[in-house]
mmCIF file of C-alpha atoms in Angstrom:
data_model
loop_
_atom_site.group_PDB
_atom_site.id
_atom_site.type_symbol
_atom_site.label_atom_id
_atom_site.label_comp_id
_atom_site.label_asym_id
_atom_site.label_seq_id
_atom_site.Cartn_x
_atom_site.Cartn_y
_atom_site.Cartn_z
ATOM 1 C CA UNK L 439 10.699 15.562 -19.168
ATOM 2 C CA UNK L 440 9.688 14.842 -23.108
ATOM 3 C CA UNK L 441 8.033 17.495 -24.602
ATOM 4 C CA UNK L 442 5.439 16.225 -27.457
ATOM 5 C CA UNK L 443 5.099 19.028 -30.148
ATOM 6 C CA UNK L 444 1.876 17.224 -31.862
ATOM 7 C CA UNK L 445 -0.267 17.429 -28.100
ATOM 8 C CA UNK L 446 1.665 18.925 -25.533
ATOM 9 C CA UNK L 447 -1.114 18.630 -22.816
ATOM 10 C CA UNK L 448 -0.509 14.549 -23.165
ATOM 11 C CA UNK L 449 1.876 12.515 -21.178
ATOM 12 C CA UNK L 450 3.933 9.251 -21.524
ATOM 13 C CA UNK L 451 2.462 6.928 -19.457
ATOM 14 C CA UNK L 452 2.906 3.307 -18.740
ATOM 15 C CA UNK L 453 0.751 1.252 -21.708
ATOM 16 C CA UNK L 454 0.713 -2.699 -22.246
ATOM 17 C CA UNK L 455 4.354 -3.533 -22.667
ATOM 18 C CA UNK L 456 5.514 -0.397 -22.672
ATOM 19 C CA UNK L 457 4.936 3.430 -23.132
ATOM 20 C CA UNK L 458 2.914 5.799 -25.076
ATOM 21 C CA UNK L 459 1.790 9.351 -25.250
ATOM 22 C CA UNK L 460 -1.824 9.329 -23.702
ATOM 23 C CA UNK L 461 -4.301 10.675 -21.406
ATOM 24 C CA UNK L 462 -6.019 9.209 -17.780
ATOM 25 C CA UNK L 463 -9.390 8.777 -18.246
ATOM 26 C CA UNK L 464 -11.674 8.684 -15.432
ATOM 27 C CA UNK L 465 -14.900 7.240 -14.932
ATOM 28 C CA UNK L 466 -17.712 6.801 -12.059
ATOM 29 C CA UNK L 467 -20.202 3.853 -12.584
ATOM 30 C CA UNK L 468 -23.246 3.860 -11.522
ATOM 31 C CA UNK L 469 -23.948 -0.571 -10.289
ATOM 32 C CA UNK L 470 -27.572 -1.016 -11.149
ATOM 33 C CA UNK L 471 -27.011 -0.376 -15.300
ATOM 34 C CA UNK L 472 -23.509 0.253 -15.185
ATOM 35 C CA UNK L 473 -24.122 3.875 -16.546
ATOM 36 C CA UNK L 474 -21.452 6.572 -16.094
ATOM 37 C CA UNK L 475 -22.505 9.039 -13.529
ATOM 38 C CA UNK L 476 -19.054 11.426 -13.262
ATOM 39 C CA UNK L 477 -16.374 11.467 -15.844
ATOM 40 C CA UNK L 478 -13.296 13.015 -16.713
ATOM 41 C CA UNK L 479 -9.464 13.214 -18.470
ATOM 42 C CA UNK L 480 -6.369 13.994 -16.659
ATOM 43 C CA UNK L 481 -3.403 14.525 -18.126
ATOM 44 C CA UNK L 482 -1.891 13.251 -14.224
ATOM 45 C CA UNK L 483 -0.147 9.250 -14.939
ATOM 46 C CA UNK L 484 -1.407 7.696 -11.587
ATOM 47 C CA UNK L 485 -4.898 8.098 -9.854
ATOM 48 C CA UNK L 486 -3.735 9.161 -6.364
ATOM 49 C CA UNK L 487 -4.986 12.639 -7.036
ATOM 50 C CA UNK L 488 -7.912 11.889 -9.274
ATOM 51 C CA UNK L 489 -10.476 10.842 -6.452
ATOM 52 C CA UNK L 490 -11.366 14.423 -5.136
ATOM 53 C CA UNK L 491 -11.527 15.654 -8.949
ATOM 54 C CA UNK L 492 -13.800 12.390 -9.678
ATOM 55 C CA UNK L 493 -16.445 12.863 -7.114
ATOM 56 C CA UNK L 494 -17.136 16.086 -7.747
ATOM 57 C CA UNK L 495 -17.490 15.564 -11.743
ATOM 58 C CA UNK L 496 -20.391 13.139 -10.698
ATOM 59 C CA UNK L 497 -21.587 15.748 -8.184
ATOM 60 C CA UNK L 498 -21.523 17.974 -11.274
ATOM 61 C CA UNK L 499 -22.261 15.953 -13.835
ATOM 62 C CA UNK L 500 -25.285 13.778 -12.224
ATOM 63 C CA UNK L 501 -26.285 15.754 -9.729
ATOM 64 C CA UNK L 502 -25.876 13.369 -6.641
ATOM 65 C CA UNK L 503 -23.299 12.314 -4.146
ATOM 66 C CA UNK L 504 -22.589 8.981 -4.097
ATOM 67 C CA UNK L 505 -23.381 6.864 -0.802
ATOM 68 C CA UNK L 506 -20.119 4.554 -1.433
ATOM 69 C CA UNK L 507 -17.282 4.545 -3.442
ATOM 70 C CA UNK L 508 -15.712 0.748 -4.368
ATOM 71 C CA UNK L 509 -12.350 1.760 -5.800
ATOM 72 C CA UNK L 510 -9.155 -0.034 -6.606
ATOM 73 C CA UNK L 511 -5.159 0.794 -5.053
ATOM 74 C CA UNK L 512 -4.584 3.492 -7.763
ATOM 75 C CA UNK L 513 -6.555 6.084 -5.645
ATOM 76 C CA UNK L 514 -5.815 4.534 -2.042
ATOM 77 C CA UNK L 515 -4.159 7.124 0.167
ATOM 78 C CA UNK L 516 -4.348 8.479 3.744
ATOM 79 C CA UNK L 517 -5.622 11.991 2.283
ATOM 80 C CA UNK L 518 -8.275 10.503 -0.123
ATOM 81 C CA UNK L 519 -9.346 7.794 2.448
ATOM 82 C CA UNK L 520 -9.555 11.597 4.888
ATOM 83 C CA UNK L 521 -11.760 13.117 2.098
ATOM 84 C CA UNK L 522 -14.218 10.282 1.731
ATOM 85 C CA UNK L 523 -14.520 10.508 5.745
ATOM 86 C CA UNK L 524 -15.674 13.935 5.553
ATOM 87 C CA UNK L 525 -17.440 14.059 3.218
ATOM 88 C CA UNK L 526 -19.562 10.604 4.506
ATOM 89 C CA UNK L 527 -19.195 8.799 1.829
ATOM 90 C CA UNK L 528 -18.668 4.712 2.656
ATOM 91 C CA UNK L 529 -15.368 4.018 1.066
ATOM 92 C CA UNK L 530 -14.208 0.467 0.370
ATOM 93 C CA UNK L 531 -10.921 1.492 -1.541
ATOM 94 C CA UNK L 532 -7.995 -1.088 -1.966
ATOM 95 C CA UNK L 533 -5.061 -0.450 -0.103
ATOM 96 C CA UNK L 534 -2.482 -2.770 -1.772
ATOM 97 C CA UNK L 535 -2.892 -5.117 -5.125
ATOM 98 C CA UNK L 536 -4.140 -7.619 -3.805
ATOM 99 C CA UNK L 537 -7.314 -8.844 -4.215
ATOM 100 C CA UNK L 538 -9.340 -9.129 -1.346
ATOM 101 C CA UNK L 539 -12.307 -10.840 -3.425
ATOM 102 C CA UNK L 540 -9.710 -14.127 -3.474
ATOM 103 C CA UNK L 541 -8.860 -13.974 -0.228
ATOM 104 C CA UNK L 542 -8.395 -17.433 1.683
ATOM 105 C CA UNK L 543 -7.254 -16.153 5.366
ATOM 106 C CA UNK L 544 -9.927 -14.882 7.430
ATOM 107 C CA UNK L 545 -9.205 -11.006 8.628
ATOM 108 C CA UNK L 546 -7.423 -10.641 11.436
ATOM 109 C CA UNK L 547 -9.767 -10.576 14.716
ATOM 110 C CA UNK L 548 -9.589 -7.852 17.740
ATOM 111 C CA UNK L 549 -9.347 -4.489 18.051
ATOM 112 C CA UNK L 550 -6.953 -2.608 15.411
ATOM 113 C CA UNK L 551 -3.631 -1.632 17.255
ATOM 114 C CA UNK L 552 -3.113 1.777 18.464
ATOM 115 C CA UNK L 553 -1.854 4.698 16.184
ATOM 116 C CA UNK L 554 -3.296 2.644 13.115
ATOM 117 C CA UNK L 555 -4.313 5.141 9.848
ATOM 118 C CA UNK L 556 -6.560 4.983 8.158
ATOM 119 C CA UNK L 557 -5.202 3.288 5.413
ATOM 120 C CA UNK L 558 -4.864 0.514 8.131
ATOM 121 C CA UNK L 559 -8.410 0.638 8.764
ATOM 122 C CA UNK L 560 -9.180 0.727 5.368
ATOM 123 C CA UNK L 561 -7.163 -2.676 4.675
ATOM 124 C CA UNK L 562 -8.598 -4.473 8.036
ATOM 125 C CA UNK L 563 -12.149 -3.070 6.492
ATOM 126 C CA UNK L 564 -11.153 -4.992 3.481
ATOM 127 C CA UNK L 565 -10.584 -7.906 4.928
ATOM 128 C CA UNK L 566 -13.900 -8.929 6.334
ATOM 129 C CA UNK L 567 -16.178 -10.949 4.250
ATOM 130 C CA UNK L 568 -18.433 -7.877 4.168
ATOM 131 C CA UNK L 569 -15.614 -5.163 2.628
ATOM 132 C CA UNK L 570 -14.478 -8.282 0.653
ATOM 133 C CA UNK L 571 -17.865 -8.974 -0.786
ATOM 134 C CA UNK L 572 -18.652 -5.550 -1.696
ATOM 135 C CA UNK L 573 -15.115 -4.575 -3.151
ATOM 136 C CA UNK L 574 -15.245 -7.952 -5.344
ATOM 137 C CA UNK L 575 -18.618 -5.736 -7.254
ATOM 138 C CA UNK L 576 -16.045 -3.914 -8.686
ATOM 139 C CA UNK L 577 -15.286 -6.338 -11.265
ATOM 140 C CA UNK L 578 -18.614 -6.424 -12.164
ATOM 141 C CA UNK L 579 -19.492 -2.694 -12.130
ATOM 142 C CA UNK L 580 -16.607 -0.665 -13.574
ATOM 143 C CA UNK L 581 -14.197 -2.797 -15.482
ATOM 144 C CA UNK L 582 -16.901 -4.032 -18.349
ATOM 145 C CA UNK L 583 -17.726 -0.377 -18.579
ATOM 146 C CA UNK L 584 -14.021 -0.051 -19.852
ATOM 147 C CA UNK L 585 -14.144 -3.832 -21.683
ATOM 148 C CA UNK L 586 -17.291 -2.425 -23.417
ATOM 149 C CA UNK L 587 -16.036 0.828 -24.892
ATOM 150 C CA UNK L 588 -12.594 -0.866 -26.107
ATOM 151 C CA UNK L 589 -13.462 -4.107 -27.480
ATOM 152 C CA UNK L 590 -17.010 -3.914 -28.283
ATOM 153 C CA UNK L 591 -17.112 0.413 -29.470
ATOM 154 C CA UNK L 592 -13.293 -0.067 -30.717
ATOM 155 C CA UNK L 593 -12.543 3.070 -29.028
ATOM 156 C CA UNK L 594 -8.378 2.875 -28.549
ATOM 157 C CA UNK L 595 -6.849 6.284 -29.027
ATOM 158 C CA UNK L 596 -8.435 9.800 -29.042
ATOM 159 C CA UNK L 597 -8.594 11.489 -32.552
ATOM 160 C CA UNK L 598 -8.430 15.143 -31.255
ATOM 161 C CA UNK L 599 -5.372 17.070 -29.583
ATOM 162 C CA UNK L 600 -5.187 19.454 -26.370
ATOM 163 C CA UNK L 601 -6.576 18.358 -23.015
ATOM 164 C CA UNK L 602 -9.891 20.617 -23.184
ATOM 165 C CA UNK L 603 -10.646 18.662 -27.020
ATOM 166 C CA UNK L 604 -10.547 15.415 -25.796
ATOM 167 C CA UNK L 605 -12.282 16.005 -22.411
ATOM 168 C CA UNK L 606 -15.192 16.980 -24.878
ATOM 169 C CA UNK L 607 -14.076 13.650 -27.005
ATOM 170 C CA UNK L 608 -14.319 11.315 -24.185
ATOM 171 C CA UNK L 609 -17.496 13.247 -22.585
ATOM 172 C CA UNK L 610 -19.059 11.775 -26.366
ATOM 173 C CA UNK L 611 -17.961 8.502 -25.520
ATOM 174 C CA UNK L 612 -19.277 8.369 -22.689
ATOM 175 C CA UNK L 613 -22.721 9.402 -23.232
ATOM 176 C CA UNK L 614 -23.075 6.949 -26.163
ATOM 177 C CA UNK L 615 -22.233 3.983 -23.842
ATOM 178 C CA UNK L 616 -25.127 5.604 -21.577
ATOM 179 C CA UNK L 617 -27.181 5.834 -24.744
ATOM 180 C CA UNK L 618 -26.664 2.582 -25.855
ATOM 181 C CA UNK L 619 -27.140 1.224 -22.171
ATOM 182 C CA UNK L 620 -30.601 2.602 -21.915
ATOM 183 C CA UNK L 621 -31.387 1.944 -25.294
ATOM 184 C CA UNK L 622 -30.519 -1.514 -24.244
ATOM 185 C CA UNK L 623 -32.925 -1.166 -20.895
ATOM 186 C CA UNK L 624 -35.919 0.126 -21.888
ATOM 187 C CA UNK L 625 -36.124 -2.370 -24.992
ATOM 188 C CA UNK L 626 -35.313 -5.693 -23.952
#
């Protein structure tokens, strides 16, 4: 493993065409105003572990549990899919990268076979035009949240160093995009 003197909290991690020295950012989004309910920075490269720490920074942070979670592959995995189970929470997280919004084939009909996890539930789930239709919202509810702060804020890189400096950093960001989206509400 590299060892970066400058922020030794960071990680390489896997950036456009090809790697930098960065963070994971998490976010919740709320779908009505796309405002960020439960937020976070990880220092982890993939998401697998980040859905337990996610829900309960927007049990934390908003007060509230959310009814359903609409995620993408990144945090698909037989112990997530477990937590959101008991914890009732209606999950509709991908299971592979495929997009089930663009789906042609109609989901397979019948009862699931026997022994099938839950990830195998998860992915027949997916494939009706219900769990289709409400995992294709995710388009629409999370990724301009990350289009807007990029392109329109500019924001590209944190300015501060050590994990616990640019949790506070991104915690900023985040509340000006919910700033600016109420701003944006309450004077159209």
């Amino acid at each position: 493993m590299q060892y970066n003197f400058t922020d030794p909290d960071s990680r390489i991690m896997k950036a456009g065409d090809g790697f930098e020295q960065a963070y994971n950012v998490q976010v919740a989004v709320e779908a009505g105003y796309q405002l960020i309910v439960g937020q976070l920075v990880t220092p982890a490269v993939n998401d697998k572990q980040q859905l337990k720490p996610v829900l309960a920074a927007v049990r934390e942070q908003s007060g509230q549990k959310p009814a359903e979670v609409v995620s993408d592959s990144g945090y698909c995995s037989d112990a997530n899919l477990k937590h959101l189970d008991q914890k009732k929470i209606e999950g509709f997280v991908a299971t592979d990268r495929e997009s089930y919004r663009d789906r042609s084939q109609p989901g397979p009909r019948g009862p699931l076979p026997k022994g099938a996890t839950r990830v195998d539930r998860m992915r027949r789930k997916l494939q009706t035009k219900m769990g289709a239709a409400i995992y294709a919202t995710r388009k629409t509810v999370v990724e301009p949240v990350f289009g807007q702060i990029k392109q329109v804020r500019g924001f590209r890189q944190f300015l501060l160093r050590g994990l616990k400096k640019v949790q506070g950093e991104w915690a900023m960001i985040c509340l000006t995009h919910n700033i600016l989206k109420l701003y944006r509400i309450c004077y159209r």
